[in-house]
CSV table of C-alpha atoms and ligand atoms in Angstrom, one decimal:
chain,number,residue,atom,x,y,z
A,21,UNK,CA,-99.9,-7.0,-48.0
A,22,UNK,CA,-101.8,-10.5,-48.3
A,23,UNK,CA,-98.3,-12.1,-48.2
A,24,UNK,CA,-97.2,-10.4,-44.8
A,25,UNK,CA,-100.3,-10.7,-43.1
A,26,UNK,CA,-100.4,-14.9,-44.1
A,27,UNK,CA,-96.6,-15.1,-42.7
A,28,UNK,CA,-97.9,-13.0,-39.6
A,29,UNK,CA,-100.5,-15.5,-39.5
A,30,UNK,CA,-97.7,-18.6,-39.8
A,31,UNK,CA,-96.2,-17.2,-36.6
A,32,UNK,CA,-99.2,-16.5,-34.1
A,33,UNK,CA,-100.5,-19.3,-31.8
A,34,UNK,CA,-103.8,-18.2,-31.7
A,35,UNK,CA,-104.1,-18.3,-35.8
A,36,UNK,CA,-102.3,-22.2,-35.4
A,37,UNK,CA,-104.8,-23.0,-32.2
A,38,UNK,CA,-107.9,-21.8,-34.4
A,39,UNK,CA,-106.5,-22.8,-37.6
A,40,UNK,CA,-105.3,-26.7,-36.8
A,41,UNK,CA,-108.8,-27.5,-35.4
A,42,UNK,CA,-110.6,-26.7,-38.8
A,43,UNK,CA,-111.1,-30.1,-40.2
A,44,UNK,CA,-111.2,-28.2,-43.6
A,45,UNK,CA,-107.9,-26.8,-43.3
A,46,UNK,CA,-106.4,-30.0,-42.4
A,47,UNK,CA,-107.8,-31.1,-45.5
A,48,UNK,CA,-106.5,-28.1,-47.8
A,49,UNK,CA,-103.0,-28.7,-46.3
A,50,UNK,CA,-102.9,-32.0,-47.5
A,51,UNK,CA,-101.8,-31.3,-50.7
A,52,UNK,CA,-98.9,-29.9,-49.4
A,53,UNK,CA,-97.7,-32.3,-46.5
A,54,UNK,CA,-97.6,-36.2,-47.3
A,55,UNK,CA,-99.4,-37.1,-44.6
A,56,UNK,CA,-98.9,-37.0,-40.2
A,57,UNK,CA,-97.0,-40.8,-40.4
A,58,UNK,CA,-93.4,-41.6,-41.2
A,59,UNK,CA,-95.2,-44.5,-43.3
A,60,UNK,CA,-97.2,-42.1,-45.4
A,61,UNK,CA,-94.2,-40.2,-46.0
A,62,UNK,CA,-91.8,-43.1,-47.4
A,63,UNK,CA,-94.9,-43.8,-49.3
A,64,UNK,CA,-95.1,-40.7,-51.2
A,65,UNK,CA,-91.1,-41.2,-51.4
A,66,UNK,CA,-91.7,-44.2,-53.0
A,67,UNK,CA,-93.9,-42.8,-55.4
A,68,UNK,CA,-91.7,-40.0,-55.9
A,69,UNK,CA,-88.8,-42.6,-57.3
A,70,UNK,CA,-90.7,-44.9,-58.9
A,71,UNK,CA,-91.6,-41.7,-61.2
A,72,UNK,CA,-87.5,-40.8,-61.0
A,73,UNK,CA,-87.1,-38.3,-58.7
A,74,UNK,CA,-85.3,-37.9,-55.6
A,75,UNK,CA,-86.4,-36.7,-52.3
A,76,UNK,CA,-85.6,-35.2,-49.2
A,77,UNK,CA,-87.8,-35.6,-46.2
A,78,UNK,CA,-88.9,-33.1,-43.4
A,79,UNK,CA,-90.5,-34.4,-40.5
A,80,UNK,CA,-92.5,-30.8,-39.6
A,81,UNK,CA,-91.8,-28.9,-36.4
A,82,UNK,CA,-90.1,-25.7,-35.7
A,83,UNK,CA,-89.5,-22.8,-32.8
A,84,UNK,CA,-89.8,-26.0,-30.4
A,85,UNK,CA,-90.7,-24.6,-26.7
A,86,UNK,CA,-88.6,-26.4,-24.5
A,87,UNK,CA,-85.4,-28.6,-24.5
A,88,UNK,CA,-86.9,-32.1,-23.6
A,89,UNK,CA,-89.3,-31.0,-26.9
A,90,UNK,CA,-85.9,-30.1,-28.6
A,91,UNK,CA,-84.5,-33.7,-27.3
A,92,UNK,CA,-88.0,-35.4,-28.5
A,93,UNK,CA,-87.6,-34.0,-32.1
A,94,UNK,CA,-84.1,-35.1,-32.7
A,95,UNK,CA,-84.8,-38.6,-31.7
A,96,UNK,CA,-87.5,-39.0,-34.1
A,97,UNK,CA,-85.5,-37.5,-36.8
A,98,UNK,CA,-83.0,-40.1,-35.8
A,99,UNK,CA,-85.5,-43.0,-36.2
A,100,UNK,CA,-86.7,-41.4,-39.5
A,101,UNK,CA,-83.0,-41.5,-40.5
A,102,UNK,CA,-82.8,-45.5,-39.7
A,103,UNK,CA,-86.5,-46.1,-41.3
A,104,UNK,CA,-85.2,-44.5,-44.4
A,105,UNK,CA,-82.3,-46.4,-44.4
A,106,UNK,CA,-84.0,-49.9,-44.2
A,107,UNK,CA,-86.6,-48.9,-46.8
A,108,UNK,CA,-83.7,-48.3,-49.5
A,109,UNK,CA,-85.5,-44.8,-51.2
A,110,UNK,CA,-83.3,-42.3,-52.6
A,111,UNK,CA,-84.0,-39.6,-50.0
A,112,UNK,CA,-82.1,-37.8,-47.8
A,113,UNK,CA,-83.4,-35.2,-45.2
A,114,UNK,CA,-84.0,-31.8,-44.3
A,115,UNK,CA,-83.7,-30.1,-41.0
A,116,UNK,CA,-84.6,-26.7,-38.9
A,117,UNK,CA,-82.7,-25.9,-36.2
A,118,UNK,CA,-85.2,-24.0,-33.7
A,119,UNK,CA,-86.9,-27.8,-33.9
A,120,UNK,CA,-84.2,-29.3,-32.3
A,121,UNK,CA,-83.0,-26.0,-29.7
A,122,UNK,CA,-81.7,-23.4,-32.0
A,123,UNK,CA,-83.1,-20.9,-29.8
A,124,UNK,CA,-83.5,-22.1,-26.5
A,125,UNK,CA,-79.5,-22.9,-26.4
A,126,UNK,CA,-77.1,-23.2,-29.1
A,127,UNK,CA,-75.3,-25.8,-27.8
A,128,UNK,CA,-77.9,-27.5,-26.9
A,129,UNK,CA,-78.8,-27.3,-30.8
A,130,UNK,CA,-75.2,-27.9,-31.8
A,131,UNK,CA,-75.5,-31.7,-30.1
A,132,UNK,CA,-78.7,-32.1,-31.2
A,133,UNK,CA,-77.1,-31.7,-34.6
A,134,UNK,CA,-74.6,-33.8,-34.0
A,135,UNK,CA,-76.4,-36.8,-33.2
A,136,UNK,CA,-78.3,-36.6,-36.1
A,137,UNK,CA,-75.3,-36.2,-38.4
A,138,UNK,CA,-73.9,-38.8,-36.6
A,139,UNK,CA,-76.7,-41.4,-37.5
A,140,UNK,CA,-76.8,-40.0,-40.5
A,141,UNK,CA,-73.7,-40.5,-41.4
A,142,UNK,CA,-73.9,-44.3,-40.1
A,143,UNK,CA,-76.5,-44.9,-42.7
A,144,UNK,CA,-74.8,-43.1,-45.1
A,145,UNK,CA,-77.6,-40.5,-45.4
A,146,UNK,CA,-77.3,-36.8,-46.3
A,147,UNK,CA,-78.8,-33.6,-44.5
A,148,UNK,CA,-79.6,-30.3,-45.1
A,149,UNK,CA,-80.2,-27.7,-42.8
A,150,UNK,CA,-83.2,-25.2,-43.7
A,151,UNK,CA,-82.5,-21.4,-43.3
A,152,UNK,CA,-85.0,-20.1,-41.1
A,153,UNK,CA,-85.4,-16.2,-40.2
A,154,UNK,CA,-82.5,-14.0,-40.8
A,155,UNK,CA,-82.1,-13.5,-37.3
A,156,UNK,CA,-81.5,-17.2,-37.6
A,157,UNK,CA,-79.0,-17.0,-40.1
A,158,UNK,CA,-75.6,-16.2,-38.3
A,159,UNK,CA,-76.2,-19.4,-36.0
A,160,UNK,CA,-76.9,-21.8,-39.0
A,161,UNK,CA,-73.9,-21.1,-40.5
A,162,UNK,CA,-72.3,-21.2,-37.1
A,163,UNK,CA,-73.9,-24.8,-36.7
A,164,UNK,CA,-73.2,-25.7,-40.0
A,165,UNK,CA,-69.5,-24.8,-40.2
A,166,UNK,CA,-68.9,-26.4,-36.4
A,167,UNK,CA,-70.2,-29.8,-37.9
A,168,UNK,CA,-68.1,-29.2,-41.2
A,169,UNK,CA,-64.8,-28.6,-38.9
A,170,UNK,CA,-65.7,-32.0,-36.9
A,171,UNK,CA,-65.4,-33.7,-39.9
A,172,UNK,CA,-69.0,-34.3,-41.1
A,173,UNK,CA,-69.5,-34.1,-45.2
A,174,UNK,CA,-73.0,-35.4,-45.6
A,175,UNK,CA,-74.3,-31.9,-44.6
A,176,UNK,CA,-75.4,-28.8,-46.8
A,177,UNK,CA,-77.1,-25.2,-46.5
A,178,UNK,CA,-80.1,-23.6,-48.0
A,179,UNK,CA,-79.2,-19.3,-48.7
A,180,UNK,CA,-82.2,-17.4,-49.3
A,181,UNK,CA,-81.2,-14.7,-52.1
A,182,UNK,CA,-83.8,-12.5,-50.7
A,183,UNK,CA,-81.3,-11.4,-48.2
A,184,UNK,CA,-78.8,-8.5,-49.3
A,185,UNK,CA,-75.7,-11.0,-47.6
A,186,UNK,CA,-76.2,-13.9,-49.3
A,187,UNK,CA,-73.9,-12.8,-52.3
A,188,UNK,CA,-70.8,-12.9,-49.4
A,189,UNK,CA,-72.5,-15.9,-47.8
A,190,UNK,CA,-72.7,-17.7,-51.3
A,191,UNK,CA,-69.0,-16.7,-52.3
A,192,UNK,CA,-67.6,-17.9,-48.9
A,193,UNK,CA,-69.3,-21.0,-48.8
A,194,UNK,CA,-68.6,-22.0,-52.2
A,195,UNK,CA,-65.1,-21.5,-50.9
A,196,UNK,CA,-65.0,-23.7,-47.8
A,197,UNK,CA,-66.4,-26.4,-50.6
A,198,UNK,CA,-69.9,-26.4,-48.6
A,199,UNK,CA,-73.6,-27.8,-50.7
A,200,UNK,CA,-75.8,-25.3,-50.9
A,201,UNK,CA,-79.9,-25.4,-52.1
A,202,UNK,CA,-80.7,-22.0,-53.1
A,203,UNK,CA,-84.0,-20.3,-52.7
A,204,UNK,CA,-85.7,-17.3,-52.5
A,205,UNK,CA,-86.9,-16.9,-49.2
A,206,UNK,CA,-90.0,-17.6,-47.3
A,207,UNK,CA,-90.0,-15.1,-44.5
A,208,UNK,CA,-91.4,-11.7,-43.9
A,209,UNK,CA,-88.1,-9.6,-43.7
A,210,UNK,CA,-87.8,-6.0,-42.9
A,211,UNK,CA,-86.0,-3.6,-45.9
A,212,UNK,CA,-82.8,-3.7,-43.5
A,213,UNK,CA,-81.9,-7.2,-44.5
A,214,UNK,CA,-83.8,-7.9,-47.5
A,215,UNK,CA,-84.8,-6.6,-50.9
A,216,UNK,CA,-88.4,-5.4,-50.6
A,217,UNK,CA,-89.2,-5.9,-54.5
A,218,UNK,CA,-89.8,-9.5,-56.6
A,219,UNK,CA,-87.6,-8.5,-59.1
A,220,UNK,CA,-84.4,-7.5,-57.4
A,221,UNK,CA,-85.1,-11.1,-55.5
A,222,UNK,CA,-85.2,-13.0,-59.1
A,223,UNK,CA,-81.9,-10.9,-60.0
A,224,UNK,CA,-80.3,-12.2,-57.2
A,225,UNK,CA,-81.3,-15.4,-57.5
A,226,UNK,CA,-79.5,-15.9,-61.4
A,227,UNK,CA,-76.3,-14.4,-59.8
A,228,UNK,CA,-76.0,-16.8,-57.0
A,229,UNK,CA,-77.0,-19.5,-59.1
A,230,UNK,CA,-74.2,-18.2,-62.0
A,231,UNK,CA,-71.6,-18.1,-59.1
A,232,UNK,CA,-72.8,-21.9,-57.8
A,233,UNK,CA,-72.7,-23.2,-61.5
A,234,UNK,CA,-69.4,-21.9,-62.3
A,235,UNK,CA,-68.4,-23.9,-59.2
A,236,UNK,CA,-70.1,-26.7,-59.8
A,237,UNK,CA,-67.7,-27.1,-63.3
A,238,UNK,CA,-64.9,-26.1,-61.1
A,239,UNK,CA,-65.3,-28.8,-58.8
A,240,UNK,CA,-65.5,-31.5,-61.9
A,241,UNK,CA,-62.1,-30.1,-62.9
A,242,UNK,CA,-60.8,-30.9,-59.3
A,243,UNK,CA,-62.7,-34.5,-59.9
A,244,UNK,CA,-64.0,-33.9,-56.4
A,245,UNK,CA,-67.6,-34.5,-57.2
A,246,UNK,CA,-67.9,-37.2,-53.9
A,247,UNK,CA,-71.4,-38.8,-53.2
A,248,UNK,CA,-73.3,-36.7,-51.6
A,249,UNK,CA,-76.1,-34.3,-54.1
A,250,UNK,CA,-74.5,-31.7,-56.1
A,251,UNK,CA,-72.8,-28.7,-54.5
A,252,UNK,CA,-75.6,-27.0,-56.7
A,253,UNK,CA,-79.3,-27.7,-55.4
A,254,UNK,CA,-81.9,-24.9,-57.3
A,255,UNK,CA,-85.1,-24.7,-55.9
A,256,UNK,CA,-87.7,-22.7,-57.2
A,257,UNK,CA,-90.9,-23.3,-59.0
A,258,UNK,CA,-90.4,-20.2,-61.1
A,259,UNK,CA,-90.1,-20.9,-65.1
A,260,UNK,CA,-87.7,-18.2,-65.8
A,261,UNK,CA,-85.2,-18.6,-63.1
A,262,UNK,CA,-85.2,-22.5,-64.3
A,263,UNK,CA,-84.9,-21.6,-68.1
A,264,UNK,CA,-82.0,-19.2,-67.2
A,265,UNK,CA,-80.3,-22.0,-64.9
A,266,UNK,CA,-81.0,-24.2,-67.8
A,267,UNK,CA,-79.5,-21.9,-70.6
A,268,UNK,CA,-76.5,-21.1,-68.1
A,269,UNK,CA,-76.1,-24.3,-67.6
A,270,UNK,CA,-75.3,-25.4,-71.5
A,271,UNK,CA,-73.8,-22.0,-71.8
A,272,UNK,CA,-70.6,-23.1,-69.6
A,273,UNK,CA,-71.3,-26.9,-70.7
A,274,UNK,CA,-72.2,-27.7,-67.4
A,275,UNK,CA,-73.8,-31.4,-67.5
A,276,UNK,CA,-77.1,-32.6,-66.4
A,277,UNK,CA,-75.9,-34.9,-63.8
A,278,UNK,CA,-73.8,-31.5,-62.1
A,279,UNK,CA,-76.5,-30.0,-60.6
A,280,UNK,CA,-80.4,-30.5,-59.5
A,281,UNK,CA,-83.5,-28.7,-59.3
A,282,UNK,CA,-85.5,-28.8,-56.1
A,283,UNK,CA,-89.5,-28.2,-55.6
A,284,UNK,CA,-91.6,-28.8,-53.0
A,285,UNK,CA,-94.2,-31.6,-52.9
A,286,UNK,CA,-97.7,-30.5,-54.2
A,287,UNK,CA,-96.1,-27.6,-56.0
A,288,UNK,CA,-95.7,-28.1,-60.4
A,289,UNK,CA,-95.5,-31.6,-60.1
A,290,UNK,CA,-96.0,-32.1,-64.0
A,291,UNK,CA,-93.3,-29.5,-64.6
A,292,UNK,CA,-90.9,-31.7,-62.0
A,293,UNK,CA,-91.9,-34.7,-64.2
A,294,UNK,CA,-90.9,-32.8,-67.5
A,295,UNK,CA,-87.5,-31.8,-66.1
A,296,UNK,CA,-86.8,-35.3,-65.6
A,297,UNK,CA,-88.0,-36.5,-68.8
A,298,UNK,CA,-85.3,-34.3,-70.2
A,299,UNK,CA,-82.7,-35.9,-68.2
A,300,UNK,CA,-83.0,-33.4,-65.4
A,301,UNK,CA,-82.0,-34.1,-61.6
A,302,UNK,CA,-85.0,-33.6,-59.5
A,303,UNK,CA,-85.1,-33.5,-55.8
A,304,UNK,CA,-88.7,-33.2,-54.2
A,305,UNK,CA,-89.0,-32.2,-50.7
A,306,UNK,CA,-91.5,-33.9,-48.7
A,307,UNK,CA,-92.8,-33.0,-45.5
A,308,UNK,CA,-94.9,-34.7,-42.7
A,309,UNK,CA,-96.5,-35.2,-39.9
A,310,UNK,CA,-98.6,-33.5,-37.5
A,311,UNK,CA,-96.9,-29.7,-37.3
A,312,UNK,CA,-98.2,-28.6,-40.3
A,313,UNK,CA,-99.8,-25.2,-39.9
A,314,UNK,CA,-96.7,-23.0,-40.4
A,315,UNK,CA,-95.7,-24.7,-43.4
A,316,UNK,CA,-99.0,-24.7,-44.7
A,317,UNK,CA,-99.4,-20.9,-43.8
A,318,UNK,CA,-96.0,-19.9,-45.8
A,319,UNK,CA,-97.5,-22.5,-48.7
A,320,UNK,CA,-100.6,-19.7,-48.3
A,321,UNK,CA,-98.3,-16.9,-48.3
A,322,UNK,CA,-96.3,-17.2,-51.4
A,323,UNK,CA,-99.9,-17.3,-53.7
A,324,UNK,CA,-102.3,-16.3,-52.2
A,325,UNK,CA,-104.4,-17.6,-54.7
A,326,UNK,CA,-104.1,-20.7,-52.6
A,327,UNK,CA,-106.4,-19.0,-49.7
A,328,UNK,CA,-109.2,-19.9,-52.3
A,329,UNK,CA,-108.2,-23.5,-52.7
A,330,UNK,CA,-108.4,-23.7,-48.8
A,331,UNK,CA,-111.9,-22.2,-48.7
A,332,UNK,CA,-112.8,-24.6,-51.5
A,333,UNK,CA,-112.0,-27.6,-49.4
A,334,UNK,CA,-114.9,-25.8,-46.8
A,335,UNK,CA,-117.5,-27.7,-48.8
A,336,UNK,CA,-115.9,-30.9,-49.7
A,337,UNK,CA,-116.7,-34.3,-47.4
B,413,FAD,C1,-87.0,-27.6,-52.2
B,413,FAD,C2,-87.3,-26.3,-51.5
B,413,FAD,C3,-86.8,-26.0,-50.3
B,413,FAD,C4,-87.0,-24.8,-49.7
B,413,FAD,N1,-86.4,-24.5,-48.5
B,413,FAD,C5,-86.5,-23.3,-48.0
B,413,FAD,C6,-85.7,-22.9,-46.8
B,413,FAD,O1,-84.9,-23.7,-46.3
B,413,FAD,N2,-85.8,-21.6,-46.4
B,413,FAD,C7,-86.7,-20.7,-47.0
B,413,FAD,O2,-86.7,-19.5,-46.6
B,413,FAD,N3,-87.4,-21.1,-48.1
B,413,FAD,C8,-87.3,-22.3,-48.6
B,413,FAD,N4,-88.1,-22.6,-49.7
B,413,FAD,C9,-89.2,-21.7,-50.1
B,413,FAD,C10,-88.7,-20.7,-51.1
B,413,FAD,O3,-87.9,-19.7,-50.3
B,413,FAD,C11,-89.8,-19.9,-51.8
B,413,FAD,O4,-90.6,-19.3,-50.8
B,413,FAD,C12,-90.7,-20.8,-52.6
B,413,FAD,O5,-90.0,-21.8,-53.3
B,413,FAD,C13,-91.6,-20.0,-53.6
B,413,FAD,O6,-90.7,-19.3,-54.5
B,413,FAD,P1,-90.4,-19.7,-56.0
B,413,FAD,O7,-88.9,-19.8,-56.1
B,413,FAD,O8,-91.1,-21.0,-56.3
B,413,FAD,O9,-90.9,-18.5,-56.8
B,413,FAD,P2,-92.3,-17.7,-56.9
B,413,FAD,O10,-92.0,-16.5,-57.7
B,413,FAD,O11,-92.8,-17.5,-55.5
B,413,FAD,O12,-93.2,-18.7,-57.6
B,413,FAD,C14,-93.1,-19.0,-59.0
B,413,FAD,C15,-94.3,-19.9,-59.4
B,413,FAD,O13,-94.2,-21.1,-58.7
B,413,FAD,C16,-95.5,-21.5,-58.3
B,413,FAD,N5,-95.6,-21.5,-56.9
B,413,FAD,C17,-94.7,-21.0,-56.0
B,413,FAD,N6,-95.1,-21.2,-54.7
B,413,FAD,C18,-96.3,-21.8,-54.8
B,413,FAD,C19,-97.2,-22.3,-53.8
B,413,FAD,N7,-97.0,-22.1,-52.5
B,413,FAD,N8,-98.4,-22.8,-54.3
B,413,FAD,C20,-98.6,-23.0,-55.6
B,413,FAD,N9,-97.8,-22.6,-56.6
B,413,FAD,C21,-96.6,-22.0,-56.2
B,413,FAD,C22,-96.5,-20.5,-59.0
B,413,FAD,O14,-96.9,-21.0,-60.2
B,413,FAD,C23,-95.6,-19.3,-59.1
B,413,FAD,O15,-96.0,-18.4,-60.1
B,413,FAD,C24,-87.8,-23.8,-50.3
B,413,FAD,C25,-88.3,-24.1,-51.6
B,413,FAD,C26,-88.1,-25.3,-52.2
B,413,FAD,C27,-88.6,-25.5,-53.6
């Protein structure tokens, strides 16, 4: 109930009108976003490696209004791309599609995408495209598999195993070779599309991680390992779904440096440090800059125990 009504919340303009101006908020969503400046973001990158961890940026913004907006967006994702590059961090970055067009035109989208492969790729730089919405979902993979058919390599996908077609999404893009960070999904979704209940969304998520592992030693077999992350990105802050991938893992004799766990910024950092003192990969995703109130609301959403750390910051200076 809380949960829907805090994703409701993520998507209403008046909620991010009312919600943005509270200097308390801002506050509260601090822990989750690295700050509004690309500088305060390689910072916390910066931090992030020194520590051993890997990152991948987000420079926030989604559901972008109009196409000179969708234009703006991809150019500063382009100059993040060539910042990044000249400050030497281990970081790639992350992408949604409605911020640069995805549904104001898809072809509009489509070059938006482009470009920034194309820079990316220049800096030798890898990206990974968010999974929005399932009505988004078709067009992503659409994007996605346009770029992988021009050529482009240093681009991946994020399947949400909250949705009843990831199993066939998982199996085919395994197939076509594609990268994929797996998650559980942040959106509201109707019954239709996606399991309703927690633990049929946790079963899901060990059975596409199985299928992804068992690639993953596949693809050493082929010796086709490349240099881009692992074709299998895990991200979840949930202890048993990492103990299984873990356990799986050393069942099959999958090694350490095969795979790598993903968690968001704010979000178990001493359990990110752990995994890495055990010879882990870790990828931390970092977002920034001013757009923050969706993310933050979908940060609310999945505990909503965090509602009281944001009234909490109500009576800090
Ligand atoms: C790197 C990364 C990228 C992601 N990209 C996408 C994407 O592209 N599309 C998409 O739909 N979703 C994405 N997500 C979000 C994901 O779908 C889940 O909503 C989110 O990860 C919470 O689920 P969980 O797997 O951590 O498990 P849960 O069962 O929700 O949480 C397990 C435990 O983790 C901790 N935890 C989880 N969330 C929070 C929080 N917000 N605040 C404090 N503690 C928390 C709690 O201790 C909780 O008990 C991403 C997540 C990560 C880690």
């Amino acid at each position: 109930m809380i949960r829907n009504f805090l994703i409701y919340l993520s998507q209403a303009g008046w909620a991010r009108r009312l919600v943005m101006a509270l200097p308390f908020a801002r506050r509260a969503a601090r822990r989750f976003v690295a700050g509004d400046t690309v500088e305060a973001a390689l910072y916390s990158v910066g931090q992030l490696n020194q520590a051993g961890l890997d990152a991948t940026l987000d420079l926030l913004g989604e559901h972008t209004a109009d196409e000179a907006a969708a234009n703006e967006a991809r150019l500063q994702i382009q100059q993040l791309l060539t910042r990044l590059s000249q400050s030497g961090l281990r970081s790639g970055i992350s992408i949604k599609l409605t911020q640069i067009g995805l549904k104001l035109d898809e072809a509009l989208c489509a070059r938006n995408l482009k470009s920034i492969l194309e820079t990316a790729s220049t800096h030798g730089l890898f990206v990974r495209i968010d999974m929005e919405e399932s009505a988004c979902v078709d067009a992503t993979l659409r994007l996605y598999r346009g770029m992988r058919a021009e050529g482009f390599d240093n681009v991946g996908v994020v399947i949400q195993a909250m949705l009843y077609r990831s199993d066939a999404d998982v199996m085919e893009l395994l197939a076509e070779g594609a990268r994929i960070r797996l998650v559980k999904g942040a959106y509201m979704e109707p019954p239709q599309v996606a399991y309703p209940h927690k633990a049929d969304v946790d079963a899901a998520f060990d059975r596409l991680a199985d299928l992804m592992l068992h690639e993953s030693f596949a693809e050493i077999r082929r010796g086709a390992n490349g240099d881009w992350p692992p074709v299998a990105a895990i991200a979840t802050h949930d202890e048993a779904r990492i103990r299984y991938v873990r356990e799986h893992a050393e069942l099959i004799g999958l090694p350490k440096s095969q795979f790598e766990f993903q968690m968001l910024y704010g979000i178990r950092s001493e359990l990110q440090r752990q995994l890495v003192a055990e010879g882990y990969q870790v990828r931390v995703y970092v977002p920034f800059g001013q757009q923050w109130y969706p993310y933050f609301m979908r940060r609310l959403a999945e505990r909503p125990a965090n509602v009281w750390f944001l009234l909490s910051n109500l009576f800090k200076r």
